[in-house]
Coordinates of C-alpha atoms and ligand atoms in Angstrom, one line a residue:
M1 CA -43.6 -9.5 24.5
V2 CA -41.2 -10.2 21.7
P3 CA -37.8 -11.4 22.9
L4 CA -34.9 -9.0 22.4
L5 CA -32.7 -11.5 20.7
S6 CA -33.0 -15.2 20.2
S7 CA -30.2 -17.8 19.8
P8 CA -29.1 -20.8 22.0
S9 CA -28.6 -19.6 25.5
P10 CA -25.0 -19.3 26.7
F11 CA -26.1 -19.0 30.3
G12 CA -26.3 -22.6 31.2
E13 CA -22.5 -22.9 30.9
G14 CA -21.1 -21.4 34.0
A15 CA -22.1 -20.4 37.5
A16 CA -20.4 -17.0 37.3
L17 CA -23.2 -15.0 35.8
G18 CA -23.8 -11.3 36.6
L19 CA -27.2 -9.9 37.2
I20 CA -27.5 -8.7 33.6
G21 CA -26.9 -12.2 32.3
A22 CA -29.4 -13.7 34.7
V23 CA -32.1 -11.1 33.9
A24 CA -31.5 -11.6 30.3
A25 CA -31.8 -15.3 30.6
V26 CA -35.2 -14.9 32.3
A27 CA -36.4 -12.5 29.6
G28 CA -35.1 -14.9 26.9
V29 CA -32.5 -12.4 25.8
L30 CA -29.3 -14.0 24.6
L31 CA -26.1 -12.2 24.9
P32 CA -22.6 -12.6 26.5
P33 CA -22.8 -12.4 30.3
G34 CA -22.3 -8.9 31.7
E35 CA -21.5 -7.6 35.2
L36 CA -23.8 -6.4 38.0
L37 CA -22.8 -2.8 37.9
F38 CA -21.3 -2.1 34.5
G39 CA -23.3 -4.4 32.3
H40 CA -21.2 -5.2 29.3
Y41 CA -19.0 -2.1 29.6
R42 CA -15.9 -4.0 30.9
V43 CA -16.7 -7.2 29.1
V44 CA -16.2 -5.8 25.6
P45 CA -12.5 -5.1 25.0
A46 CA -11.5 -1.5 24.4
E47 CA -9.3 -2.4 21.4
A48 CA -10.2 -4.7 18.5
A49 CA -13.6 -5.4 19.9
F50 CA -14.7 -6.5 16.3
K51 CA -12.7 -9.8 16.8
K52 CA -14.4 -10.5 20.1
Y53 CA -17.8 -9.8 18.6
A54 CA -17.0 -12.2 15.7
E55 CA -16.0 -14.8 18.2
W56 CA -19.2 -14.4 20.3
G57 CA -21.3 -14.5 17.1
K58 CA -19.9 -18.1 16.5
Q59 CA -20.1 -19.0 20.2
Y60 CA -23.8 -18.0 20.5
K61 CA -24.6 -19.0 17.0
S62 CA -26.2 -15.6 16.3
D63 CA -25.4 -13.0 13.7
V64 CA -27.1 -10.4 15.9
L65 CA -25.7 -9.7 19.4
Y66 CA -27.2 -7.5 22.0
F67 CA -25.3 -5.6 24.8
Q68 CA -26.2 -3.1 27.4
T69 CA -24.9 -1.0 30.2
F70 CA -26.7 1.6 32.3
G71 CA -29.1 3.4 29.9
S72 CA -27.2 2.4 26.8
R73 CA -27.8 -0.6 24.6
W74 CA -26.2 -1.7 21.4
I75 CA -26.4 -4.5 18.9
V76 CA -23.7 -5.9 16.6
L77 CA -24.6 -7.2 13.2
N78 CA -22.1 -10.0 12.4
S79 CA -23.5 -11.0 9.0
L80 CA -24.0 -9.1 5.7
K81 CA -27.5 -10.4 5.5
A82 CA -28.5 -8.8 8.9
A83 CA -26.7 -5.6 7.8
I84 CA -28.6 -5.4 4.5
D85 CA -31.9 -6.5 6.1
L86 CA -31.7 -3.7 8.7
L87 CA -29.4 -0.9 7.5
E88 CA -30.4 -1.0 3.9
K89 CA -33.9 -2.5 3.5
R90 CA -35.2 -0.7 6.6
G91 CA -32.8 2.1 6.1
S92 CA -35.1 5.0 7.2
N93 CA -35.4 3.4 10.7
Y94 CA -31.6 2.9 11.0
A95 CA -30.4 6.3 9.8
D96 CA -29.9 7.9 13.2
R97 CA -26.6 8.0 14.9
P98 CA -26.1 7.6 18.7
R99 CA -25.1 10.7 20.5
F100 CA -21.3 11.0 20.4
V101 CA -20.7 12.7 23.8
M102 CA -16.9 12.2 23.4
F103 CA -16.9 14.1 20.1
E104 CA -19.1 16.8 21.5
E105 CA -16.5 17.3 24.2
M106 CA -14.0 17.6 21.4
G107 CA -15.9 20.6 20.1
W108 CA -17.1 19.7 16.6
A109 CA -19.0 22.2 14.5
P110 CA -22.1 20.7 12.7
T111 CA -20.6 17.7 10.9
L112 CA -22.6 15.3 8.8
T113 CA -20.8 12.2 10.1
W114 CA -21.9 12.8 13.7
L115 CA -25.2 14.5 13.1
R116 CA -28.3 12.8 14.5
W117 CA -31.2 11.9 12.3
G118 CA -33.4 15.0 11.6
S119 CA -33.8 18.1 9.5
K120 CA -30.2 19.3 10.1
Y121 CA -28.8 16.0 9.1
Q122 CA -31.0 15.8 6.0
L123 CA -30.0 19.3 5.0
H124 CA -26.3 18.5 5.3
R125 CA -26.7 15.3 3.3
R126 CA -28.6 17.1 0.6
V127 CA -25.9 19.7 0.3
L128 CA -22.9 17.5 0.6
Q129 CA -23.9 14.5 -1.5
P130 CA -24.3 16.0 -5.0
P131 CA -20.7 17.3 -5.5
F132 CA -19.5 13.7 -4.8
S133 CA -22.0 11.8 -7.0
K134 CA -20.7 9.5 -9.8
S135 CA -21.7 12.0 -12.4
R136 CA -19.9 15.0 -10.8
I137 CA -16.6 13.5 -9.6
G138 CA -15.2 13.4 -13.1
Q139 CA -14.3 17.1 -12.6
Y140 CA -11.7 16.1 -10.1
T141 CA -9.8 13.4 -12.1
D142 CA -7.0 15.8 -13.3
L143 CA -6.4 16.8 -9.7
Q144 CA -6.4 13.2 -8.5
R145 CA -3.9 12.2 -11.3
R146 CA -1.7 15.1 -10.5
E147 CA -1.5 14.1 -6.9
A148 CA -0.9 10.4 -7.8
L149 CA 2.1 11.5 -9.9
I150 CA 3.6 13.7 -7.3
F151 CA 3.0 10.9 -4.7
C152 CA 5.0 8.4 -6.8
Q153 CA 7.8 10.8 -7.4
G154 CA 7.9 11.6 -3.7
M155 CA 8.1 7.9 -2.9
I156 CA 11.0 7.4 -5.2
N157 CA 12.9 10.5 -4.2
D158 CA 12.5 10.0 -0.4
S159 CA 11.8 6.4 -0.1
D160 CA 12.9 6.2 3.6
N161 CA 10.1 8.6 4.4
W162 CA 7.5 7.3 1.9
P163 CA 4.5 7.7 4.4
N164 CA 5.0 11.5 4.1
A165 CA 4.2 11.2 0.4
V166 CA 1.1 9.3 1.2
R167 CA -0.1 11.9 3.7
R168 CA 0.7 14.7 1.3
C169 CA -1.3 13.1 -1.5
S170 CA -4.4 12.4 0.4
V171 CA -4.6 15.8 2.1
A172 CA -3.9 17.6 -1.2
I173 CA -6.9 16.0 -2.9
V174 CA -9.6 16.8 -0.3
L175 CA -8.1 20.1 0.8
K176 CA -8.4 21.4 -2.8
I177 CA -11.9 20.0 -3.3
A178 CA -13.2 21.2 0.0
Y179 CA -11.5 24.6 0.2
G180 CA -9.7 25.4 -3.1
L181 CA -6.5 25.4 -1.2
D182 CA -3.2 23.9 -2.2
V183 CA -0.6 21.9 -0.3
E184 CA 2.5 23.9 -1.0
G185 CA 5.0 21.1 -0.3
P186 CA 5.9 18.3 2.0
E187 CA 6.2 20.8 4.9
S188 CA 2.8 22.4 4.3
K189 CA 1.0 23.3 7.5
W190 CA -2.2 21.8 6.1
I191 CA -0.6 18.3 6.4
G192 CA 0.3 18.8 10.0
I193 CA -3.2 20.1 10.8
A194 CA -4.9 17.3 9.0
E195 CA -2.6 14.8 10.7
D196 CA -3.4 16.2 14.2
S197 CA -7.1 15.9 13.7
A198 CA -6.8 12.4 12.2
D199 CA -4.8 11.4 15.3
A200 CA -7.4 13.0 17.5
I201 CA -10.2 10.8 16.0
G202 CA -8.1 7.8 15.2
K203 CA -7.1 7.3 18.8
A204 CA -10.4 8.2 20.3
G205 CA -11.6 4.5 20.2
A206 CA -14.5 3.1 18.2
P207 CA -17.1 5.9 17.8
G208 CA -19.7 5.9 20.5
S209 CA -17.9 3.4 22.7
S210 CA -16.1 5.5 25.3
I211 CA -17.2 5.8 28.9
L212 CA -18.5 9.3 28.1
D213 CA -20.8 7.9 25.4
L214 CA -22.0 5.1 27.5
F215 CA -22.5 7.1 30.7
P216 CA -23.0 10.7 29.4
L217 CA -23.2 12.2 32.9
T218 CA -19.6 11.3 33.4
R219 CA -18.7 14.3 31.2
Y220 CA -19.4 16.5 34.2
L221 CA -16.9 14.7 36.4
P222 CA -13.6 16.4 37.1
A223 CA -11.2 15.5 34.3
W224 CA -8.4 14.8 36.7
L225 CA -10.1 11.7 38.1
P226 CA -8.1 8.6 37.2
C227 CA -11.1 7.0 35.5
M228 CA -11.7 10.1 33.3
E229 CA -8.8 9.5 30.9
R230 CA -11.2 9.8 27.9
L231 CA -12.4 13.2 29.1
R232 CA -8.9 14.4 29.4
Y233 CA -8.2 13.0 26.0
A234 CA -11.2 14.9 24.5
H235 CA -10.0 18.2 26.1
T236 CA -6.4 17.7 25.0
W237 CA -7.4 17.3 21.4
R238 CA -10.0 20.0 21.3
S239 CA -7.6 22.5 19.9
A240 CA -6.8 20.2 16.9
I241 CA -10.5 20.0 16.0
E242 CA -10.9 23.8 16.4
T243 CA -7.9 24.4 14.2
I244 CA -8.9 22.1 11.4
T245 CA -12.5 23.5 11.5
N246 CA -11.4 27.2 11.5
L247 CA -8.1 27.7 9.8
P248 CA -8.7 26.3 6.3
F249 CA -12.1 27.9 6.2
E250 CA -10.7 31.3 7.0
A251 CA -7.9 30.8 4.4
S252 CA -10.5 29.8 1.9
L253 CA -12.6 32.9 2.6
N254 CA -9.6 35.1 2.0
Q255 CA -8.8 33.3 -1.2
M256 CA -12.3 33.5 -2.6
A257 CA -12.4 37.3 -2.0
S258 CA -9.9 37.7 -4.9
N259 CA -10.3 34.4 -6.8
L260 CA -13.7 32.8 -6.6
D261 CA -13.9 29.3 -8.1
R262 CA -17.2 27.6 -7.7
R263 CA -15.8 24.1 -8.3
F264 CA -14.7 24.1 -4.7
F265 CA -17.1 23.4 -1.9
T266 CA -16.7 26.4 0.4
H267 CA -16.4 28.8 -2.6
N268 CA -19.6 27.5 -4.0
R269 CA -21.6 27.5 -0.8
V270 CA -20.3 30.8 0.6
A271 CA -21.1 32.4 -2.8
I272 CA -24.7 31.1 -2.6
H273 CA -25.0 32.3 1.0
T274 CA -23.6 35.8 0.1
E275 CA -25.8 36.2 -2.9
A276 CA -28.9 35.2 -1.0
A277 CA -27.9 37.7 1.8
Q278 CA -27.5 40.5 -0.8
Q279 CA -31.1 39.8 -1.9
G280 CA -32.3 39.8 1.7
V281 CA -33.0 36.0 1.7
E282 CA -31.9 33.8 4.6
T283 CA -30.3 30.5 3.5
E284 CA -30.9 27.5 5.6
F285 CA -27.3 26.4 5.2
D286 CA -25.4 29.1 7.2
L287 CA -21.7 29.8 7.5
E288 CA -21.4 27.6 10.6
D289 CA -22.9 24.7 8.5
I290 CA -20.5 25.4 5.6
K291 CA -17.6 25.4 7.9
G292 CA -18.6 22.1 9.5
A293 CA -19.4 20.4 6.2
A294 CA -16.1 21.4 4.6
A295 CA -14.2 20.1 7.7
T296 CA -16.1 16.8 7.3
V297 CA -14.8 16.4 3.8
L298 CA -11.2 17.2 4.8
I299 CA -11.3 15.0 7.9
A300 CA -13.4 12.1 6.6
G301 CA -11.6 12.1 3.3
N302 CA -7.9 12.5 4.0
D303 CA -7.0 9.9 6.6
T304 CA -9.2 7.2 5.2
T305 CA -7.5 7.5 1.8
A306 CA -4.0 7.7 3.3
A307 CA -4.6 4.6 5.5
T308 CA -5.8 2.6 2.4
V309 CA -2.8 3.7 0.4
M310 CA -0.6 2.4 3.3
L311 CA -2.4 -0.9 3.0
L312 CA -1.9 -1.1 -0.8
V313 CA 1.8 -0.7 -0.3
L314 CA 1.8 -3.3 2.4
Y315 CA 0.0 -5.9 0.4
L316 CA 2.0 -5.3 -2.8
M317 CA 5.2 -5.7 -0.7
Q318 CA 4.0 -8.9 0.9
N319 CA 2.6 -10.4 -2.3
P320 CA 5.2 -9.9 -5.1
E321 CA 3.3 -12.3 -7.5
V322 CA 0.2 -10.0 -7.2
Q323 CA 2.3 -7.0 -7.8
Q324 CA 3.9 -8.5 -10.9
K325 CA 0.5 -9.6 -12.3
A326 CA -1.0 -6.1 -11.8
Q327 CA 2.1 -4.5 -13.3
A328 CA 1.7 -6.7 -16.3
E329 CA -1.9 -5.6 -16.7
V330 CA -1.0 -2.0 -16.6
D331 CA 1.8 -2.6 -19.1
R332 CA -0.6 -4.4 -21.4
V333 CA -3.3 -1.7 -21.3
V334 CA -1.2 1.5 -21.0
G335 CA 2.1 0.4 -22.5
R336 CA 5.4 1.7 -21.3
D337 CA 5.6 4.9 -23.3
R338 CA 3.2 6.9 -21.1
L339 CA 1.7 6.8 -17.6
P340 CA -1.9 5.8 -16.7
T341 CA -4.7 8.3 -16.8
C342 CA -8.1 8.0 -15.2
D343 CA -9.5 7.0 -18.6
D344 CA -7.5 3.8 -18.4
L345 CA -9.0 2.7 -15.1
P346 CA -12.1 0.9 -16.4
S347 CA -9.7 -1.3 -18.5
L348 CA -7.7 -2.5 -15.4
P349 CA -10.0 -5.1 -13.8
Y350 CA -7.2 -7.0 -12.0
T351 CA -5.9 -3.7 -10.5
R352 CA -9.5 -3.1 -9.2
L353 CA -9.6 -6.6 -7.6
V354 CA -6.3 -5.7 -5.8
L355 CA -8.1 -2.7 -4.3
N356 CA -11.2 -4.8 -3.4
E357 CA -9.1 -7.4 -1.7
T358 CA -7.4 -4.6 0.2
Y359 CA -10.8 -3.4 1.4
R360 CA -11.7 -6.9 2.5
M361 CA -8.5 -7.8 4.3
N362 CA -8.6 -4.8 6.5
P363 CA -11.7 -2.7 6.6
L364 CA -10.6 0.7 8.1
S365 CA -13.7 1.0 10.2
P366 CA -14.2 -2.7 11.3
L367 CA -17.4 -1.7 13.2
G368 CA -18.4 1.0 10.7
I369 CA -19.6 4.2 12.2
P370 CA -22.6 3.2 14.4
H371 CA -26.1 3.8 13.3
A372 CA -29.1 4.1 15.7
T373 CA -32.7 3.1 15.5
V374 CA -35.3 5.8 15.0
A375 CA -38.2 3.7 16.3
D376 CA -38.8 0.2 17.8
D377 CA -38.3 -2.7 15.4
V378 CA -38.7 -6.4 15.3
Y379 CA -36.2 -8.5 13.4
E380 CA -36.6 -12.3 13.1
G381 CA -38.5 -12.4 16.3
M382 CA -36.1 -10.1 18.2
F383 CA -37.2 -6.8 19.6
I384 CA -34.9 -3.9 18.9
P385 CA -35.9 -0.8 20.9
K386 CA -35.9 2.8 19.6
G387 CA -32.5 4.4 20.3
T388 CA -30.5 1.2 20.1
T389 CA -27.0 1.8 18.7
V390 CA -26.2 -0.5 15.8
Y391 CA -22.6 -1.6 14.8
P392 CA -22.2 -3.5 11.5
N393 CA -19.2 -5.8 12.1
V394 CA -17.8 -5.4 8.7
W395 CA -14.6 -7.2 9.7
A396 CA -16.6 -10.3 10.6
M397 CA -18.5 -10.2 7.4
M398 CA -15.3 -9.9 5.3
H399 CA -13.7 -12.8 7.2
D400 CA -16.6 -15.2 7.2
E401 CA -15.1 -18.6 6.2
N402 CA -18.5 -19.6 4.7
V403 CA -18.1 -16.8 2.2
Y404 CA -14.3 -16.3 1.8
A405 CA -12.0 -19.3 1.6
E406 CA -8.9 -18.7 3.7
P407 CA -10.1 -15.3 4.7
H408 CA -6.7 -14.1 6.0
R409 CA -5.0 -14.7 2.7
F410 CA -4.5 -11.8 0.3
W411 CA -5.8 -13.4 -2.9
P412 CA -7.4 -11.0 -5.5
E413 CA -8.2 -13.9 -7.8
R414 CA -10.8 -15.2 -5.3
Y415 CA -13.4 -13.0 -7.0
L416 CA -12.8 -14.4 -10.5
P417 CA -15.0 -17.1 -12.1
R418 CA -13.8 -20.6 -11.6
G419 CA -13.0 -20.9 -15.3
E420 CA -10.4 -18.2 -14.8
G421 CA -8.7 -19.8 -11.8
G422 CA -10.9 -18.0 -9.2
N423 CA -13.4 -19.0 -6.6
E424 CA -16.4 -16.8 -7.6
E425 CA -16.5 -15.1 -4.2
P426 CA -18.6 -11.9 -3.9
L427 CA -16.8 -8.5 -3.8
P428 CA -16.7 -7.2 -0.3
V429 CA -19.5 -4.9 0.8
G430 CA -19.5 -2.6 3.8
N431 CA -16.1 -0.9 3.8
F432 CA -18.0 2.4 3.1
G433 CA -20.9 1.7 5.4
F434 CA -24.6 1.0 4.6
G435 CA -27.9 2.5 3.9
R436 CA -28.8 6.1 4.3
R437 CA -25.5 6.9 6.0
I438 CA -23.3 5.3 3.4
C439 CA -20.1 7.2 2.8
I440 CA -20.7 10.2 0.5
G441 CA -17.1 10.2 -0.7
R442 CA -16.9 6.5 -1.8
N443 CA -16.7 7.2 -5.5
L444 CA -14.2 9.9 -5.1
A445 CA -12.1 7.8 -2.8
E446 CA -12.2 4.9 -5.2
N447 CA -11.0 7.0 -8.1
S448 CA -8.2 8.4 -6.0
L449 CA -7.1 5.0 -4.8
L450 CA -7.2 3.5 -8.3
I451 CA -5.2 6.2 -10.0
V452 CA -2.7 6.1 -7.2
L453 CA -2.4 2.3 -7.5
A454 CA -2.2 2.3 -11.3
T455 CA 0.5 5.0 -11.2
M456 CA 2.5 3.1 -8.5
L457 CA 2.3 -0.1 -10.6
A458 CA 3.5 1.7 -13.6
T459 CA 6.4 3.5 -12.0
V460 CA 7.7 1.7 -8.9
D461 CA 8.8 -1.7 -7.6
I462 CA 7.9 -2.3 -4.0
G463 CA 9.8 -5.0 -2.0
W464 CA 10.8 -6.1 1.5
P465 CA 13.6 -3.9 2.9
L466 CA 17.1 -5.3 2.6
G467 CA 19.2 -6.1 5.6
P468 CA 23.0 -5.4 6.0
D469 CA 23.6 -8.8 4.3
G470 CA 21.7 -7.6 1.2
K471 CA 18.9 -10.1 1.8
E472 CA 15.2 -9.3 2.1
Q473 CA 14.2 -8.8 5.7
K474 CA 10.6 -9.9 6.2
F475 CA 8.7 -8.8 9.3
E476 CA 5.2 -8.8 10.8
P477 CA 3.7 -5.3 10.5
Q478 CA 2.2 -3.6 13.6
W479 CA -1.4 -2.6 13.6
S480 CA -3.3 0.0 15.5
F481 CA -6.9 -0.8 16.5
K482 CA -7.5 2.3 18.7
G483 CA -10.2 3.8 16.5
Q484 CA -9.7 2.9 12.9
A485 CA -7.9 -0.3 12.0
T486 CA -4.7 0.9 10.4
V487 CA -1.2 -0.4 9.7
V488 CA 1.6 1.4 11.6
P489 CA 4.1 3.0 9.2
F490 CA 6.6 0.3 8.2
P491 CA 9.9 0.2 6.2
T492 CA 9.8 -0.9 2.6
R493 CA 12.1 -0.9 -0.4
I494 CA 11.0 1.4 -3.2
N495 CA 12.7 1.6 -6.6
S496 CA 11.6 3.2 -9.8
R497 CA 10.7 0.4 -12.2
S498 CA 13.0 1.6 -14.9
E499 CA 15.0 4.7 -16.0
K500 CA 12.3 5.3 -18.6
A501 CA 9.5 5.2 -16.0
K502 CA 11.3 7.6 -13.8
K503 CA 11.9 10.0 -16.7
L504 CA 8.2 9.8 -17.7
L505 CA 7.3 10.5 -14.1
D506 CA 9.6 13.6 -13.8
V507 CA 8.3 15.0 -17.1
E508 CA 4.7 14.5 -16.2
V509 CA 5.1 16.0 -12.7
D510 CA 6.9 19.0 -14.2
A511 CA 3.9 19.5 -16.6
V512 CA 1.1 19.0 -14.0
T513 CA 2.7 21.2 -11.4
R514 CA 2.9 24.1 -13.9
K515 CA -0.8 23.8 -14.6
T516 CA -3.1 25.4 -12.1
F517 CA -6.0 23.1 -11.3
Ligands
LIG601 C1 -11.0 4.8 1.6 C2 -11.7 5.9 1.9 C3 -12.9 6.0 2.7 C4 -13.5 5.0 3.5 C5 -13.0 3.6 3.8 C6 -14.7 5.6 4.1 C7 -15.5 4.9 5.0 C8 -16.7 5.5 5.6 C9 -17.6 4.8 6.5 C10 -17.4 3.4 6.9 C11 -18.6 5.7 6.8 C12 -19.7 5.4 7.7 C13 -21.0 4.9 6.9 C14 -22.1 4.5 7.7 O1 -22.4 5.1 8.7 O2 -22.8 3.5 7.3 C15 -18.3 6.9 6.1 C16 -19.1 8.0 6.2 C17 -18.8 9.2 5.6 N1 -17.7 9.5 4.7 FE1 -16.3 8.2 4.1 N2 -14.8 6.9 3.7 C18 -13.8 7.2 2.8 C19 -13.5 8.3 2.1 C20 -14.3 9.5 2.2 C21 -14.1 10.7 1.5 C22 -13.0 10.9 0.4 C23 -15.0 11.6 1.9 C24 -15.2 13.0 1.4 C25 -15.8 13.4 0.4 C26 -15.8 10.9 2.9 C27 -16.9 11.5 3.5 C28 -17.8 10.8 4.4 C29 -18.9 11.5 5.1 C30 -19.3 12.9 5.0 C31 -19.5 10.5 5.8 C32 -20.7 10.6 6.8 C33 -22.0 10.2 6.1 C34 -23.2 10.3 7.0 O3 -23.1 10.2 8.2 O4 -24.4 10.4 6.4 N3 -15.4 9.6 3.1 N4 -17.1 6.8 5.3

């Protein structure tokens, strides 16, 4: 029999091995010791497990780690090579997802992100992928620029509450694309609805890692039991998921009755569905599928973009020399008599490196969204059974000292050739996932982030907040690792770069808000 995993055994080190560790040692399986009853369930930390996995990878000198509890097993891929070898090169065998029992309890409609491998999944991917392909996202650049301009104006006008402008911007882009709906203003109900659902997912823990996912039968236990906190959590947030799935969809149906615009996802798919029904043809993508798919776009697209914009602001604040260098690039390419457009983006290579370095410093999903194996596999002598959950440890890959010098330093120049003062390090890979399940919105997100960043660089100066003595007050930001890895909203100092920049911004915002997109 092929061993499950192979690397130097950690089990000779201590006497306190549980049964799992002992059995594993006999079988030649190498993994951190587990416990008799719970396997690795209580050994893996509930928060920031990616750091512990990275540590174990070094300790056991293996870039693939294996874990198990009753009936569930998972591997963690700590290196880019292992992730590419398995999730990309053998992509069809790694395209499944584990069953997300916790999310089922939350009441999701059919949603690409959580769908298991199979015909339903393939149908959703086939329908959702084309509108977000590189060749088609150009149709959204006016919308993205409009929202970037409104965002920067919002930051300046209400700088104490700048995270509100971030949320508004990221919701507005995907709400329009998914449903054709507009965010009416900073108090729009759509922002609150999107925020609730982002909270529901963001604090649910790493996908597939809760007690409900690992011991599915626990979903039938009474929710009041002290150990069933996750079940109570799922039920508490159920209404947020139902609301975000139903409300914008219903609003979109009402809107398209009088003003059909096929550029928007629900308009297009519902029109196809209705026309087919009129001809007596049944479509395979029914209304429930359209509803779930549109909600996927809104949920998967808004919070991720917002969280990345928060990071951009953080790193610009912490690294004034990077900010000035990027501003100088924007000034050189765009000049100071107008504001950037999406056509300028290809001419802003340093700005793009700032974004890449942001991806690397803090990948939002440090353990990705887990894949699962469709069939048994063997990798470098290790046996990986069918149904194994697979976590790419993107954080470990992006903080590997063998690849990135001083990995905790924000240094966009690291990617430049040595002749240009850089270190010729590779651009980070994995922030948007891998293989067949790679994020469908990655090109759209990148455009949104780049135009937001370029517009920020052109119009605002970001600095540490000032204390009562007028001096900069530096601080360590707080992080949340409950589900995604995000920075907690923090105070910052935002000023318009110049009177002229402010004026340009006001004129442009006035013009774009008059135009209907
Ligand atoms: C900075 C922004 C974003 C980040 C960091 C991000 C990250 C990710 C990651 C890590 C995955 C899992 C990939 C895998 O399983 O290997 C994913 C999947 C997905 N993303 Fe994104 N995403 C972003 C923006 C968006 C946007 C704007 C959309 C909407 C169009 C979107 C839609 C999706 C969907 C539908 C999936 C599920 C794909 C599948 O399971 O087949 N994402 N994303």
